Amino acid sequence: MSHLKLRHSVSSCVAAITHQTFHHFSHPHKTAIPPSFSPQPKHPQHLLSLLLKDQSQHKAIQQVHSHIITSGLFLYPSHNTLTCLLLFNNLIRCYSLGPFPHQALHFFTCTQHCRTFFTYRSLDTFSFAFLSHACANSDCTHFGIQLHALIFKVGFQFHVYVQTGLLQMYSSWGLLVDAAQLFYEMPHRNLVSWNVFITGLIKWGEVELACSVFRDMPARSVVSWTLVIDGYTRMNQPMKALTLFREMVEVDGIDPTEVTLLTVFPAIANIGCVKLCQSVHGYAEKRGFNAFDIRIMNALIDLYAKCGCIESAGRFFQEIPDQRKNLVSWTTVISGFAMNGMGKEAVESFESMEKAELRPNRVAFLSVLSACSHGGLVEEGLKFFVKMVEDCQLVPDIKHYGCVIDMLGRAGRLEEAEKVALQVSCEVANAVMWRTLLGACSVHNNVEIGQRVTRKILEMERRHGGDYVLMSNILVGVGRFMDAERLREIIDKRIAFKLPGYSLV
């Protein structure tokens, strides 16, 4: 092939990437290639080594991609086809696992439009499996459906790895009917196929159906058990999660991993059972998880705090060697003190964390602000907020503003709380923030600020009956019964909804 023809082929390839490719597949980002630049291609083995060395670096992946396109590497039949295929597959895989999976589809499309020695039939099972993963991690449903048809065309429709990739693709999109049809038509299913289908069902809230599929498995691994346990935990069904955990250990005789324990801890916290908390603590200690996994230790601190045993949480935190404590450890114990109303201890822990030369993040500041709010430590809370913005240069979100407003509102400093709320940008502010201030106005019977806050809330939402009721209670509290009655009439005219209260007692 002449240099002129090669340049023309590369230009056609770039046009395929930046314009309409593979049946109307497009991408908003364009890569400009100088028309007069066509470097000599490096050997595929060299590029493959670079790719495997820096496969997590997006810049390195793009550089390899760019060199393949600009040099016309795949237009040279003299190179080893197997090495080129390995390079092709690994580039697709790296893209599919990274933040830009759609670029894997662009690369695939480009190689087909450039008339390289890669044809559909020269690709292997890994090629199509990685392409399926790329489709699963992006929203390219049209491309994925065409890929499925192409897999039938080249004869890989019954290969277990390729079918599992397609199963993940359909499950990640929420096309559960298509996923189920594909799953039950598979002539051979491995353990990964079962787990992928179960994961997809749980992701879209079909936990009971996932459990039914789980029961049909010929052999279950600890991953399979963990998936279903986690599904019940996330769906706020802690008893079912714990029942499955006990069945896994006592009936199937499968030892849980640290990931399994991390899925069980939230279920125990939901129930608030101290004995269960102590049991799993002992089990983790016996299995040696505490000795090498700081995640388990942090989760146990959080679990004890949520079960109301803040003394045990604090004691367990102190037992962790200082060199093993990380930012999550400190943030967890600060949050535990906050949720148990121990504001002073939370502030002291935050200061100790700073002495340990750990830079607090947004979560740590949110925990200490919450502690200051519930503990009445207004001045300390304001100092932390200023430190977050000015010293640590962290941008507060709506939760941080909400804590400050709640803190000032509880202390009766409503004017300051309103001033803070007005400083929140319209893009960040929400009705919940203003309702927090309205609740404080109700407690302190401040009609003037309450009316202004109510107007702010009604600009965002008009059908929430609780807002009208709060303002009505403020008016009643200061003896303005006629105004309160008129406000009640507005509730009926606007058909505002008020969720009735209920008790578990």
XYZ file of C-alpha atoms in Angstrom:
505
model
C 0.000 0.000 0.000
C 1.430 3.392 -0.963
C 1.956 6.197 1.518
C -0.831 8.194 -0.134
C -3.295 5.324 0.095
C -2.330 4.683 3.690
C -2.941 8.333 4.575
C -6.297 8.217 2.829
C -7.249 5.092 4.774
C -6.283 6.701 8.081
C -8.318 9.802 7.225
C -11.285 7.589 6.466
C -10.814 5.860 9.798
C -10.769 9.150 11.719
C -13.878 10.239 9.859
C -15.538 7.003 10.938
C -14.752 7.806 14.578
C -15.939 11.390 14.551
C -18.991 10.926 12.356
C -21.659 8.313 11.852
C -20.300 4.837 12.502
C -21.608 1.342 13.120
C -25.203 2.148 12.370
C -25.483 5.707 13.673
C -23.148 5.315 16.679
C -21.520 8.666 17.522
C -19.557 10.401 20.242
C -19.432 14.127 21.094
C -15.636 14.307 21.511
C -13.583 14.528 18.343
C -9.899 13.850 17.923
C -8.155 15.990 15.334
C -5.425 14.161 13.401
C -2.983 16.307 11.400
C -3.452 15.322 7.745
C 0.257 15.379 7.038
C 1.278 13.254 10.034
C 1.612 9.499 9.591
C 4.318 8.104 11.896
C 5.918 4.745 11.471
C 4.017 2.240 13.615
C 5.667 0.745 16.673
C 5.685 -3.010 17.018
C 2.384 -4.352 18.478
C 4.276 -6.175 21.242
C 5.796 -2.876 22.391
C 2.375 -1.191 22.486
C 0.889 -4.183 24.306
C 3.598 -3.940 26.971
C 2.909 -0.235 27.446
C -0.806 -0.884 27.698
C -0.485 -3.656 30.288
C 1.967 -1.563 32.296
C -0.363 1.463 32.546
C -3.748 -0.125 31.914
C -5.438 1.972 34.615
C -4.146 5.254 33.172
C -6.630 6.709 30.697
C -3.972 8.922 29.132
C -1.742 5.929 28.351
C -4.682 4.057 26.837
C -5.534 7.018 24.625
C -1.933 7.341 23.496
C -1.834 3.700 22.385
C -5.210 4.165 20.702
C -4.016 7.293 18.929
C -0.829 5.638 17.698
C -2.762 2.699 16.258
C -5.035 5.055 14.335
C -2.501 7.612 13.135
C 0.129 5.050 12.129
C -2.344 2.687 10.478
C -0.862 -0.155 12.533
C -3.618 -2.645 11.761
C -3.226 -1.977 8.044
C 0.137 -3.795 8.034
C -0.400 -7.533 7.449
C 3.269 -8.258 8.087
C 2.794 -8.019 11.839
C 1.908 -11.038 13.925
C -1.860 -11.343 13.821
C -2.087 -12.964 17.264
C -0.116 -10.141 18.896
C -2.287 -7.552 17.164
C -5.400 -9.366 18.378
C -4.050 -9.354 21.940
C -3.419 -5.621 21.626
C -6.901 -5.082 20.199
C -8.586 -7.106 22.970
C -6.651 -5.473 25.788
C -7.391 -1.975 24.523
C -11.101 -2.846 24.379
C -10.887 -4.337 27.890
C -9.113 -1.303 29.380
C -11.699 1.045 27.911
C -14.586 -1.146 29.087
C -13.325 -1.087 32.698
C -12.544 2.637 32.733
C -14.659 5.786 32.899
C -15.096 6.002 29.116
C -16.392 2.603 27.945
C -17.965 4.107 24.821
C -14.471 4.702 23.439
C -14.041 0.932 23.189
C -16.987 0.903 20.794
C -15.470 3.728 18.755
C -12.200 1.851 18.489
C -13.977 -1.318 17.379
C -16.007 0.606 14.815
C -12.914 2.312 13.458
C -11.060 -0.958 12.872
C -14.015 -2.321 10.905
C -14.450 0.759 8.724
C -10.729 1.012 7.906
C -10.696 -2.371 6.158
C -7.919 -3.672 8.363
C -6.957 -7.313 8.437
C -9.328 -7.528 11.441
C -12.639 -8.808 10.213
C -15.598 -9.882 12.270
C -14.587 -13.517 11.877
C -10.958 -12.935 12.893
C -12.032 -11.806 16.385
C -12.219 -14.289 19.235
C -14.464 -14.829 22.243
C -12.513 -12.346 24.356
C -13.133 -9.613 21.791
C -16.896 -9.999 21.954
C -16.939 -10.519 25.719
C -15.014 -7.267 26.280
C -17.233 -5.414 23.808
C -20.291 -6.654 25.717
C -18.790 -5.316 28.947
C -18.197 -1.954 27.265
C -21.843 -1.826 26.202
C -22.932 -2.839 29.698
C -20.975 0.034 31.272
C -22.386 2.616 28.851
C -25.835 3.526 27.590
C -25.231 2.349 24.020
C -28.225 0.033 23.814
C -28.533 0.313 20.045
C -24.905 -0.701 19.599
C -25.298 -3.578 22.057
C -28.296 -5.053 20.259
C -26.399 -4.919 16.966
C -23.423 -6.552 18.679
C -25.683 -9.375 19.822
C -26.799 -9.893 16.234
C -23.181 -9.851 15.063
C -22.304 -12.532 17.637
C -24.964 -14.754 16.076
C -23.547 -14.009 12.648
C -20.008 -15.108 13.511
C -21.179 -18.192 15.432
C -20.387 -17.343 19.091
C -24.015 -17.337 20.242
C -23.547 -20.441 22.409
C -20.154 -19.644 23.901
C -20.503 -19.332 27.677
C -18.121 -16.346 28.095
C -19.698 -14.376 25.277
C -23.212 -15.188 26.483
C -22.291 -14.166 30.011
C -21.051 -10.816 28.695
C -24.348 -10.301 26.864
C -26.221 -11.319 30.012
C -24.387 -8.648 31.982
C -25.138 -6.136 29.247
C -28.901 -6.700 29.257
C -29.029 -6.904 33.071
C -27.150 -3.630 33.530
C -29.635 -1.877 31.233
C -32.609 -3.202 33.188
C -33.874 -5.314 30.258
C -34.593 -8.196 32.597
C -36.971 -10.040 30.245
C -34.274 -10.148 27.556
C -31.707 -11.129 30.159
C -33.916 -13.954 31.449
C -34.568 -15.241 27.926
C -30.853 -15.222 27.182
C -30.042 -16.884 30.508
C -32.499 -19.761 30.145
C -31.484 -20.359 26.517
C -27.828 -20.786 27.436
C -26.879 -24.452 26.834
C -24.100 -24.185 29.428
C -24.005 -21.891 32.464
C -21.062 -21.458 34.765
C -21.007 -19.961 38.243
C -20.267 -16.502 36.851
C -23.346 -16.662 34.608
C -25.602 -17.411 37.584
C -24.034 -14.628 39.672
C -24.292 -12.090 36.848
C -28.016 -12.793 36.411
C -28.636 -12.625 40.164
C -26.708 -9.335 40.367
C -28.814 -7.830 37.589
C -32.074 -8.847 39.275
C -30.982 -7.406 42.618
C -29.787 -4.193 41.017
C -33.295 -3.518 39.712
C -35.069 -4.458 42.948
C -36.182 -8.001 42.021
C -34.722 -9.567 45.173
C -37.327 -12.305 45.552
C -36.849 -13.383 41.943
C -33.091 -13.283 42.484
C -33.504 -15.516 45.536
C -35.586 -17.932 43.462
C -32.832 -18.113 40.843
C -30.303 -18.503 43.654
C -32.222 -21.521 45.005
C -32.061 -23.171 41.565
C -28.267 -22.968 41.396
C -26.620 -26.400 41.171
C -23.728 -25.128 43.312
C -23.486 -21.907 45.300
C -20.326 -20.026 46.139
C -19.786 -17.520 48.923
C -20.164 -14.811 46.270
C -23.648 -16.086 45.417
C -24.694 -16.067 49.067
C -23.217 -12.604 49.609
C -25.089 -11.182 46.620
C -28.507 -12.278 47.890
C -27.757 -11.312 51.496
C -26.702 -7.864 50.334
C -29.860 -7.613 48.210
C -32.118 -8.210 51.220
C -30.063 -5.780 53.304
C -30.406 -3.038 50.706
C -34.144 -3.687 50.365
C -34.548 -3.111 54.118
C -35.354 -6.742 54.904
C -32.743 -7.411 57.609
C -34.348 -10.555 59.053
C -34.228 -12.332 55.690
C -30.630 -11.249 55.241
C -29.643 -12.642 58.644
C -31.607 -15.860 58.069
C -29.707 -16.425 54.833
C -26.414 -15.685 56.560
C -27.140 -18.279 59.229
C -28.206 -20.814 56.592
C -24.993 -20.215 54.667
C -22.813 -20.901 57.711
C -24.793 -23.624 59.480
C -26.455 -25.515 56.614
C -24.143 -25.136 53.611
C -21.028 -24.883 55.752
C -19.608 -21.989 53.726
C -17.257 -19.629 55.520
C -18.164 -15.969 54.967
C -15.577 -13.577 53.648
C -14.933 -10.082 54.934
C -17.239 -8.792 52.164
C -20.021 -11.040 53.467
C -19.629 -9.618 56.965
C -19.715 -6.079 55.589
C -23.109 -6.862 53.991
C -24.456 -8.365 57.230
C -23.435 -5.502 59.519
C -26.034 -3.028 58.129
C -28.771 -5.641 58.629
C -27.798 -6.032 62.296
C -27.652 -2.252 62.688
C -31.159 -2.006 61.212
C -32.452 -4.361 63.896
C -30.338 -2.771 66.615
C -29.616 -6.081 68.350
C -26.598 -5.773 70.644
C -26.206 -9.534 71.107
C -25.944 -10.085 67.361
C -23.431 -7.265 67.198
C -21.304 -8.948 69.856
C -21.644 -12.324 68.115
C -20.386 -11.112 64.732
C -17.631 -9.193 66.525
C -16.484 -12.402 68.166
C -16.729 -14.283 64.876
C -14.649 -11.654 63.071
C -12.084 -11.776 65.874
C -11.941 -15.562 65.755
C -11.497 -15.641 61.974
C -8.749 -13.041 62.171
C -10.534 -10.433 60.040
C -9.841 -7.701 62.572
C -6.134 -8.364 62.388
C -5.732 -7.518 58.703
C -8.854 -5.743 57.417
C -9.376 -2.202 58.688
C -12.740 -2.117 56.894
C -14.109 -4.710 59.329
C -12.855 -2.742 62.315
C -14.379 0.497 61.035
C -17.662 -1.264 60.301
C -17.749 -2.723 63.828
C -17.307 0.747 65.327
C -20.232 1.957 63.229
C -22.278 -1.128 64.154
C -21.790 -0.684 67.905
C -22.685 3.000 67.633
C -25.874 2.292 65.684
C -26.872 -0.372 68.207
C -26.566 2.227 70.983
C -23.357 0.842 72.504
C -21.282 3.960 72.041
C -19.025 2.997 74.960
C -18.126 -0.262 73.198
C -17.601 1.621 69.939
C -15.261 4.098 71.626
C -13.382 1.374 73.476
C -12.948 -0.681 70.302
C -11.718 2.412 68.482
C -9.100 3.023 71.171
C -7.875 -0.566 70.819
C -6.989 0.007 67.163
C -3.275 0.859 66.828
C -2.725 4.476 65.833
C -0.785 3.498 62.709
C -3.775 1.509 61.438
C -6.411 4.182 62.001
C -7.368 5.896 58.782
C -9.690 8.788 57.978
C -12.686 6.431 57.828
C -11.908 5.171 61.350
C -11.916 8.691 62.785
C -14.969 9.765 60.805
C -16.875 6.675 61.948
C -16.257 7.281 65.630
C -17.095 11.007 65.253
C -20.340 10.048 63.502
C -21.077 7.520 66.263
C -20.717 10.190 68.943
C -22.904 12.513 66.878
C -25.776 10.035 66.465
C -25.717 9.321 70.196
C -25.890 13.005 71.176
C -22.302 13.220 72.467
C -21.285 16.452 70.809
C -18.362 17.245 73.104
C -16.747 13.835 72.525
C -17.255 14.209 68.761
C -15.480 17.585 68.785
C -12.602 16.176 70.838
C -12.242 13.245 68.439
C -12.191 15.609 65.467
C -9.425 17.655 67.079
C -7.468 14.478 67.865
C -7.819 13.446 64.235
C -6.281 16.742 63.150
C -3.420 16.229 65.608
C -2.814 12.866 63.954
C -2.202 14.887 60.754
C -5.172 13.466 58.878
C -6.857 15.963 56.569
C -10.648 15.913 57.143
C -12.936 15.512 54.146
C -16.556 16.520 53.588
C -17.891 13.466 55.423
C -15.802 14.201 58.518
C -16.995 17.812 58.590
C -20.590 16.708 58.104
C -20.285 14.340 61.088
C -18.852 16.968 63.417
C -21.366 19.606 62.268
C -24.186 17.162 62.982
C -22.725 16.526 66.438
C -22.522 20.260 67.134
C -26.106 20.705 65.948
C -27.542 18.019 68.229
C -25.245 18.924 71.105
C -25.999 22.655 71.087
C -22.369 23.550 70.346
C -23.147 26.472 68.083
C -19.892 28.423 68.265
C -17.814 25.292 67.780
C -19.961 24.290 64.815
C -19.578 27.678 63.157
C -15.794 27.496 63.588
C -15.741 24.084 61.936
C -17.818 25.382 59.050
C -15.451 28.317 58.530
C -12.463 25.974 58.738
C -14.015 23.706 56.125
C -14.542 26.539 53.653
C -11.511 28.746 54.278
C -8.743 26.467 55.586
C -9.553 23.156 53.857
C -11.130 24.872 50.810
C -13.942 22.343 50.600
C -17.183 23.365 48.917
C -20.116 22.665 51.260
C -23.125 20.820 49.877
C -26.761 21.017 50.950
C -26.195 18.657 53.905
C -23.533 20.903 55.417
C -25.744 23.970 55.019
C -28.640 22.015 56.494
C -26.600 21.178 59.611
C -25.610 24.826 60.112
C -29.200 26.024 59.633
C -30.506 23.344 61.996
C -27.816 24.208 64.546
C -28.667 27.917 64.513
C -32.391 27.209 64.457
C -32.240 24.956 67.531
C -30.393 27.719 69.382
C -33.083 30.264 68.474
C -30.743 32.279 66.248
C -33.286 32.351 63.442
C -32.061 35.538 61.769
C -28.601 34.047 61.315
C -30.079 30.771 60.090
C -32.178 32.620 57.507
C -29.129 34.563 56.379
C -27.198 31.320 55.839
C -30.117 29.813 53.919
C -30.339 32.845 51.639
C -26.649 32.493 50.789
C -27.170 28.992 49.391
C -27.311 29.066 45.612
C -30.569 28.207 43.874
C -28.940 25.167 42.245
C -28.107 23.693 45.662
C -31.014 24.869 47.841
C -34.028 22.620 48.304
C -37.303 22.626 50.200
C -35.945 20.368 52.968
C -33.437 23.037 53.993
C -36.182 25.633 54.311
C -38.461 23.189 56.155
C -35.712 22.749 58.746
C -35.794 26.491 59.341
C -39.596 26.519 59.354
C -39.558 23.845 62.055
C -37.263 26.043 64.151
C -39.645 28.978 63.618
C -42.468 26.758 64.897
C -40.512 25.861 68.038
C -39.668 29.508 68.781
C -43.029 30.953 67.549
C -41.412 33.398 65.120
C -44.210 34.457 62.768
C -42.280 37.000 60.700
C -39.471 34.696 59.621
C -41.898 31.777 59.401
C -43.994 33.601 56.814
C -40.945 34.429 54.695
C -39.707 30.854 54.900
C -43.142 29.523 53.973
C -43.162 31.692 50.854
C -39.754 30.277 49.900
C -41.021 26.736 50.333
C -44.183 27.391 48.323
C -42.033 28.663 45.456
C -40.552 25.161 45.283
C -43.456 22.940 46.360
C -47.112 23.766 46.875
C -48.743 20.419 47.547
C -46.936 19.462 50.750
C -49.527 19.889 53.501
C -47.004 19.736 56.336
C -45.681 23.187 55.434
C -49.129 24.760 55.841
C -49.670 22.904 59.108
C -46.374 24.132 60.557
C -47.165 27.742 59.645
C -50.655 27.314 61.045
C -49.195 26.074 64.336
C -46.919 29.110 64.479
C -49.923 31.408 64.076
C -51.868 29.537 66.750
C -48.867 29.785 69.092
C -49.003 33.587 69.003
C -52.800 33.749 69.254
C -53.619 34.538 65.592
C -56.403 31.977 65.356
C -58.274 33.584 62.445
C -55.128 33.613 60.295
C -54.494 29.980 61.196
C -58.052 29.076 60.172
C -57.657 30.819 56.803
C -54.420 28.914 56.219
C -56.210 25.638 56.933
C -58.798 26.543 54.337
C -56.012 27.085 51.776
C -54.867 23.493 52.424
C -58.282 22.213 51.374
C -58.486 24.453 48.309
C -55.041 23.457 47.024
C -55.616 19.791 47.846
C -52.318 19.716 49.711
C -51.307 16.268 50.920
C -50.486 15.653 54.584
C -49.010 12.260 55.465
C -50.721 11.061 58.646
C -48.519 10.229 61.594
C -48.197 6.705 62.945
C -46.430 4.871 65.730
C -44.730 1.476 65.942
C -45.662 1.169 69.612
